[in-house]
Coordinates of C-alpha atoms in Angstrom, one line a residue:
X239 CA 92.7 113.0 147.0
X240 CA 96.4 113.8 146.4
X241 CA 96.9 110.7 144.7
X242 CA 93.9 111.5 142.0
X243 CA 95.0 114.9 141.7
X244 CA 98.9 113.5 140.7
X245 CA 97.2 111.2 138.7
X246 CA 95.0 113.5 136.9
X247 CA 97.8 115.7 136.5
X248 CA 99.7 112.5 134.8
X249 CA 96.8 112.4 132.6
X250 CA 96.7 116.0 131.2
X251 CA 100.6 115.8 130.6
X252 CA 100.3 112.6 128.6
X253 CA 97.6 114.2 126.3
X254 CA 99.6 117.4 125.8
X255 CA 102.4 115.3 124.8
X256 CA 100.3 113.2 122.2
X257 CA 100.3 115.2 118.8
X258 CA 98.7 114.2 115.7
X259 CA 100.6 113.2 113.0
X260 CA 100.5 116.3 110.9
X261 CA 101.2 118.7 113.7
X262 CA 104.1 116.7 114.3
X263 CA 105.3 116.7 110.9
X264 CA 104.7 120.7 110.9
X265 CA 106.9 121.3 113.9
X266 CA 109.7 118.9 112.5
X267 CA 109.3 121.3 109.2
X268 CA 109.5 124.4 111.5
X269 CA 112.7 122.7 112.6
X270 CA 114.2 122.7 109.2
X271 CA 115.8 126.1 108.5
X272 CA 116.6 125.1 104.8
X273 CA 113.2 124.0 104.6
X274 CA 111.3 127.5 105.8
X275 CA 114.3 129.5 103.4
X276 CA 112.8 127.4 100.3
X277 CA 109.5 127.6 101.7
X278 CA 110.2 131.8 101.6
X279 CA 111.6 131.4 98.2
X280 CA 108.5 130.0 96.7
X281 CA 105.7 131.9 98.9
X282 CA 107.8 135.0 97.4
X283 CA 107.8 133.6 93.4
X284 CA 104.0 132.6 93.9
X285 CA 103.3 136.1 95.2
X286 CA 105.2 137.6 92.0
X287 CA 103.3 135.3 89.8
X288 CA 100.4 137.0 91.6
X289 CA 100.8 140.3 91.6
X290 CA 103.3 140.6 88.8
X291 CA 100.9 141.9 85.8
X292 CA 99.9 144.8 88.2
X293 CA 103.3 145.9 89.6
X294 CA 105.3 145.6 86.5
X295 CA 106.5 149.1 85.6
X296 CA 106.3 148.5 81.5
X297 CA 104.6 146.4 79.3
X298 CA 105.6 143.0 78.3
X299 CA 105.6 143.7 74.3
X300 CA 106.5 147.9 74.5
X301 CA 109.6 148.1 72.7
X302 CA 112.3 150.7 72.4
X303 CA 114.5 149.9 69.9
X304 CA 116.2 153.6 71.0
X305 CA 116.6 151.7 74.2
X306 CA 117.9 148.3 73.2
X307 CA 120.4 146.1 75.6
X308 CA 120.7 149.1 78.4
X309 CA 122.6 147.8 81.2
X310 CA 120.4 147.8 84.9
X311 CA 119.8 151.4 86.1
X312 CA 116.8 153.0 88.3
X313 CA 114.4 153.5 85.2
X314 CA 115.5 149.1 83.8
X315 CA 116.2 147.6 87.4
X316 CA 116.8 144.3 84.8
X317 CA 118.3 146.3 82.1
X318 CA 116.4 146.1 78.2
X319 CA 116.6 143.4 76.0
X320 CA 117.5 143.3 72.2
X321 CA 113.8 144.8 71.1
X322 CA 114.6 147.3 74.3
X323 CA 111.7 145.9 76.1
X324 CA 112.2 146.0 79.9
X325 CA 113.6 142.6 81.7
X326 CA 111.8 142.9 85.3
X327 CA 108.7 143.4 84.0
X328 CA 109.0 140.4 81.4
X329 CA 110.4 138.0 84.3
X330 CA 107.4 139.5 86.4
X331 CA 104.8 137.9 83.8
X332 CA 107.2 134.8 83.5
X333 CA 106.5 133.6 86.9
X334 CA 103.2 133.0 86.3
X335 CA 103.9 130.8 82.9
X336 CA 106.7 129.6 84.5
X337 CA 104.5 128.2 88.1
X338 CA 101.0 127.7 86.0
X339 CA 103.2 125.1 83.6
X340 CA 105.1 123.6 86.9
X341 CA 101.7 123.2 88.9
X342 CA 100.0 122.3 86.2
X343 CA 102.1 119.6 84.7
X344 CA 102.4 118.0 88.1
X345 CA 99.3 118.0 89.1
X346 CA 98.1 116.1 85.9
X347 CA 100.6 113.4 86.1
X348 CA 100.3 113.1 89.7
X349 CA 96.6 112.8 88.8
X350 CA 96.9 109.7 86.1
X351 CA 100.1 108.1 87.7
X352 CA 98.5 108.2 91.1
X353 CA 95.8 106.0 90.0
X354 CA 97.9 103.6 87.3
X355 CA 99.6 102.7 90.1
X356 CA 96.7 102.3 92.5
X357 CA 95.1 100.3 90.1
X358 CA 98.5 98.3 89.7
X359 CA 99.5 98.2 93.2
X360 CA 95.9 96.7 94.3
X361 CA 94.7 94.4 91.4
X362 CA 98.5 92.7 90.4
X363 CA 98.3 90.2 88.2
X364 CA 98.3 90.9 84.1
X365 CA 96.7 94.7 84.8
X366 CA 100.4 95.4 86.9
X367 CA 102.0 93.6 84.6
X368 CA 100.8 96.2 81.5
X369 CA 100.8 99.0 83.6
X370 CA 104.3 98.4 84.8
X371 CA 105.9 97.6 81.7
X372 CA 104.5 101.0 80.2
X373 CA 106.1 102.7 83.2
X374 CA 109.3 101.0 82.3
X375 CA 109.4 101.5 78.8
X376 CA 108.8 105.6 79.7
X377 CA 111.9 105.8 82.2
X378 CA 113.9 104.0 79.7
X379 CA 114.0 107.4 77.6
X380 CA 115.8 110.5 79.0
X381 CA 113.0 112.6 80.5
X382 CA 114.2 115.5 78.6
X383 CA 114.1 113.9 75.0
X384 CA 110.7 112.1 75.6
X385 CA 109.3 115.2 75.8
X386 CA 111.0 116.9 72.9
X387 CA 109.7 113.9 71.2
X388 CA 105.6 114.3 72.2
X389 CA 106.2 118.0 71.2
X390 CA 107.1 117.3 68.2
X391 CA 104.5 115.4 67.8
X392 CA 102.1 117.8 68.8
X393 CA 103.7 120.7 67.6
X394 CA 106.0 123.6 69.5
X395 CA 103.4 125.6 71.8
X396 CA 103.4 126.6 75.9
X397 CA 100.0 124.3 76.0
X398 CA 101.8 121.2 74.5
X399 CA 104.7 121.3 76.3
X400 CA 103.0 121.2 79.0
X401 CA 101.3 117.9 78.3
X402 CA 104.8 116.3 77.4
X403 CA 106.2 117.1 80.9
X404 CA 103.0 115.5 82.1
X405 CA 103.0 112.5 80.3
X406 CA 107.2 112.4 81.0
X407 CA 106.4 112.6 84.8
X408 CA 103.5 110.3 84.8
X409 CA 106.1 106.9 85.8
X410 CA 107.2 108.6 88.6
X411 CA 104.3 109.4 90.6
X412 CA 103.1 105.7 89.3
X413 CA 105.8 103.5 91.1
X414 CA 106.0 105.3 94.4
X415 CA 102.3 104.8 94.2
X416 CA 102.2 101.2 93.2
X417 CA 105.1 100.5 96.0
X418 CA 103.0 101.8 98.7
X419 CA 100.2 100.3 98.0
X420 CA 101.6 96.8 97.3
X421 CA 102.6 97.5 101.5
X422 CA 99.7 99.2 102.5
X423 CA 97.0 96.3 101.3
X424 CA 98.5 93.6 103.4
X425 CA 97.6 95.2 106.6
X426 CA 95.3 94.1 108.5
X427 CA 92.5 96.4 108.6
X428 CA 92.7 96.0 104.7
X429 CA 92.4 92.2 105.3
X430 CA 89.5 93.4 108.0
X431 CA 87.8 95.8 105.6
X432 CA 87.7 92.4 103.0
X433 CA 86.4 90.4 105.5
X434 CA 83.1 92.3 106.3
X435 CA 82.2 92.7 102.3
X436 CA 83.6 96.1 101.8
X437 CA 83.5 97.1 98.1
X438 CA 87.2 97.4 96.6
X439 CA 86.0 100.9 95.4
X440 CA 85.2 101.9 98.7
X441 CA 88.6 100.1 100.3
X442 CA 90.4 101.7 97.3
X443 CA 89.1 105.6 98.6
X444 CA 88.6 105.4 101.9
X445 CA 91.9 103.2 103.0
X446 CA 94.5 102.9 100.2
X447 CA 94.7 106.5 98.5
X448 CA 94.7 108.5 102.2
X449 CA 97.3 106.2 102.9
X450 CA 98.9 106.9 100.0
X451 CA 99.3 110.2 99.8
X452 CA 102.2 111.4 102.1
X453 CA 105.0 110.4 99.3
X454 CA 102.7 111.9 96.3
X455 CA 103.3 115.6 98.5
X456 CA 106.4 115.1 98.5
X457 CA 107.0 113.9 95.4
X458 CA 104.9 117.1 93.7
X459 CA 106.8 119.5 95.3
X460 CA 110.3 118.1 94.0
X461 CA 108.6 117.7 90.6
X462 CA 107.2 121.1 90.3
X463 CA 111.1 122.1 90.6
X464 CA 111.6 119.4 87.7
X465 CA 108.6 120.8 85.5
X466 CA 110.0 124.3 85.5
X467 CA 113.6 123.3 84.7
X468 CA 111.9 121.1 81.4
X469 CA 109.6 123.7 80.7
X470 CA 112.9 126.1 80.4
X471 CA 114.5 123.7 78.5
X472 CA 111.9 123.3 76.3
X473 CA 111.3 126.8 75.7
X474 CA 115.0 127.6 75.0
X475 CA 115.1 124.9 72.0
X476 CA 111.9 126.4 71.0
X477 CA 109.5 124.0 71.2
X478 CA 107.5 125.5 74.6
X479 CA 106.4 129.2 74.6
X480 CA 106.5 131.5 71.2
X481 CA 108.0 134.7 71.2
X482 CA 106.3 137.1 72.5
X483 CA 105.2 135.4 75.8
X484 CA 107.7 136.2 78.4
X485 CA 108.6 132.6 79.3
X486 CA 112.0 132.2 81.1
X487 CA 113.7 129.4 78.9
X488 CA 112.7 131.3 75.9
X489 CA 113.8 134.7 77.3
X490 CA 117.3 132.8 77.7
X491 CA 117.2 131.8 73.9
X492 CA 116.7 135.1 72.7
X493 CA 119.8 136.6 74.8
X494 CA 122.4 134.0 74.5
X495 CA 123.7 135.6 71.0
X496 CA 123.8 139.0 73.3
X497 CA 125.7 137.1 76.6
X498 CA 128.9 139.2 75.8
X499 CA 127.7 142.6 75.1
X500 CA 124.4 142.6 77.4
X501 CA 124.7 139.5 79.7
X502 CA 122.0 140.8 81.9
X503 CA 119.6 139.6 79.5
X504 CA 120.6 135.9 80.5
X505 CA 121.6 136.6 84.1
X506 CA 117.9 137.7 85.7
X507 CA 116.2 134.5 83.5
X508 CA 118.8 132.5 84.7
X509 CA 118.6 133.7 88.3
X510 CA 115.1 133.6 88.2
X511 CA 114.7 129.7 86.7
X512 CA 117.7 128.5 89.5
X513 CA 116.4 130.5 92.6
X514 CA 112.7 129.0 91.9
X515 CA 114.0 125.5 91.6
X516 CA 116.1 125.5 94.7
X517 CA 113.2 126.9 96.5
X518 CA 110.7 124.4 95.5
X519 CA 113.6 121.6 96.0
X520 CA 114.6 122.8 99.6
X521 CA 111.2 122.6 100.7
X522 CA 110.6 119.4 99.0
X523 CA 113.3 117.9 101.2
X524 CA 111.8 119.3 104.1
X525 CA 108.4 118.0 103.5
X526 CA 109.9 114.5 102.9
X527 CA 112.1 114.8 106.2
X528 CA 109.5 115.6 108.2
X529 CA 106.9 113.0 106.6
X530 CA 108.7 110.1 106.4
X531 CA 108.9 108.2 109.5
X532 CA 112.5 106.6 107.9
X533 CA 114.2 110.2 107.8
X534 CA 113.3 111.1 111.5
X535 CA 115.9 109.7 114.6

């Protein structure tokens, strides 16, 4: 009797000890302290992109011009701007352009380049071929000027600039794609599913993409970081958001004649932009260390 008991207590250890791979991955993420700060940063931005529109203490568009470029104080936490409009409550409504254009954007070109390169990766031949050499031609452009070129294609506006950051990210999420799944088909339960008659449709949904989808997490969050920095960038030459939508890039454009008499007006955008980019990006890092089997001892 003792011996099954020590046995069955062997037993119920062993199973305690045997996680699944995502609880795993969450407690290697709790781990991370950088990774729960950024984690903070961006559950606390999402929440103002929430909420913002109800908290804000002025209107977006009231202007003061009696009030112009005041300096912070208990009435302006972030100062006025040059049409005395009130900063906080404009970088309040900014977080939601800001994180709809970041999650947005990604989430399309993680969309299309998740299946160009699962398409690529699976097939080969003269379909990788094409698809790869598009994906080369892309990345052979600086990110930032292939999208001021589809915008000015399709004109300055928030809506098209967030197609260009799309279609600039659209490579990225197609070659970490196509990579795995040139690995991941030459298993052998691939080679299994193939040899009972399993449709490539099926193998394609039910193997390859759950499979595959580990580096596109990752991947997002470090690109929703990279969305809002273009999206910025586009906005301050003036080809993303028109005035008067409170979009951080354009916010900076506006101020940057006023840096030296009212540099308030630049600092909160500019705080704003960095602090939500480091947030997305330390989380990013954190997802990736505790999903990738390569980046744990």
């Amino acid at each position: 009797m003792s011996e099954i008991a020590s046995k069955t207590n062997v037993n119920m250890v062993q199973q305690d000890q045997v996680v699944g791979p995502w609880k795993e991955a969450w407690r290697s993420f709790r781990k991370n302290k950088s990774a729960l700060i950024g984690t903070a940063i961006v559950i606390f931005f999402i929440l103002l992109a929430v909420i913002g529109p109800w908290i804000a203490p002025q209107g977006i568009n009231d202007q003061n011009l009696s009030q112009r470029l005041l300096p912070p104080s208990k009435e302006f936490w972030f100062g006025t701007d040059d049409l005395g409009r009130d900063i906080f409550s404009r970088i309040l409504h900014g977080a939601r352009i800001s994180l709809t254009v970041g999650f947005s954007a990604v989430i399309i070109s993680a969309t299309v380049g998740s299946f160009l390169g699962i398409i690529a990766g699976y097939y080969g031949k003269w379909i990788d071929t094409i698809i790869s050499r598009i994906f080369d031609i892309m990345l052979a452009f600086p990110s930032i000027l292939l999208a001021i070129a589809v915008v000015s294609i399709l004109g300055p506006s928030l809506r098209n600039a967030l197609i260009a950051i799309a279609i600039i990210n659209i490579p990225s999420f197609g070659r970490l794609i196509r990579s795995r799944v040139l690995s991941i088909k030459e298993e052998e339960y691939i080679h299994a599913a193939k040899a009972i008659g399993m449709k490539n449709s099926r193998i394609l949904w039910r193997h390859i993409l759950p499979n595959s989808m580990t580096p596109v997490i990752v991947q997002g969050t470090l690109a929703i970081a990279t969305a809002i920095i273009e999206a910025a960038a586009l906005g301050f030459l003036g080809l993303g958001a028109e005035a008067p939508q409170p979009e951080w890039g354009k916010m900076l454009a506006d101020a940057r004649i006023f840096l030296l008499n009212a540099p308030w007006a630049m600092i909160f955008p500019g705080l704003s932009i960095m602090l939500t980019v480091v947030g997305f990006n330390l989380m990013g890092d954190g997802l990736r260390d505790a999903l990738d089997p390569k980046m744990k001892s």
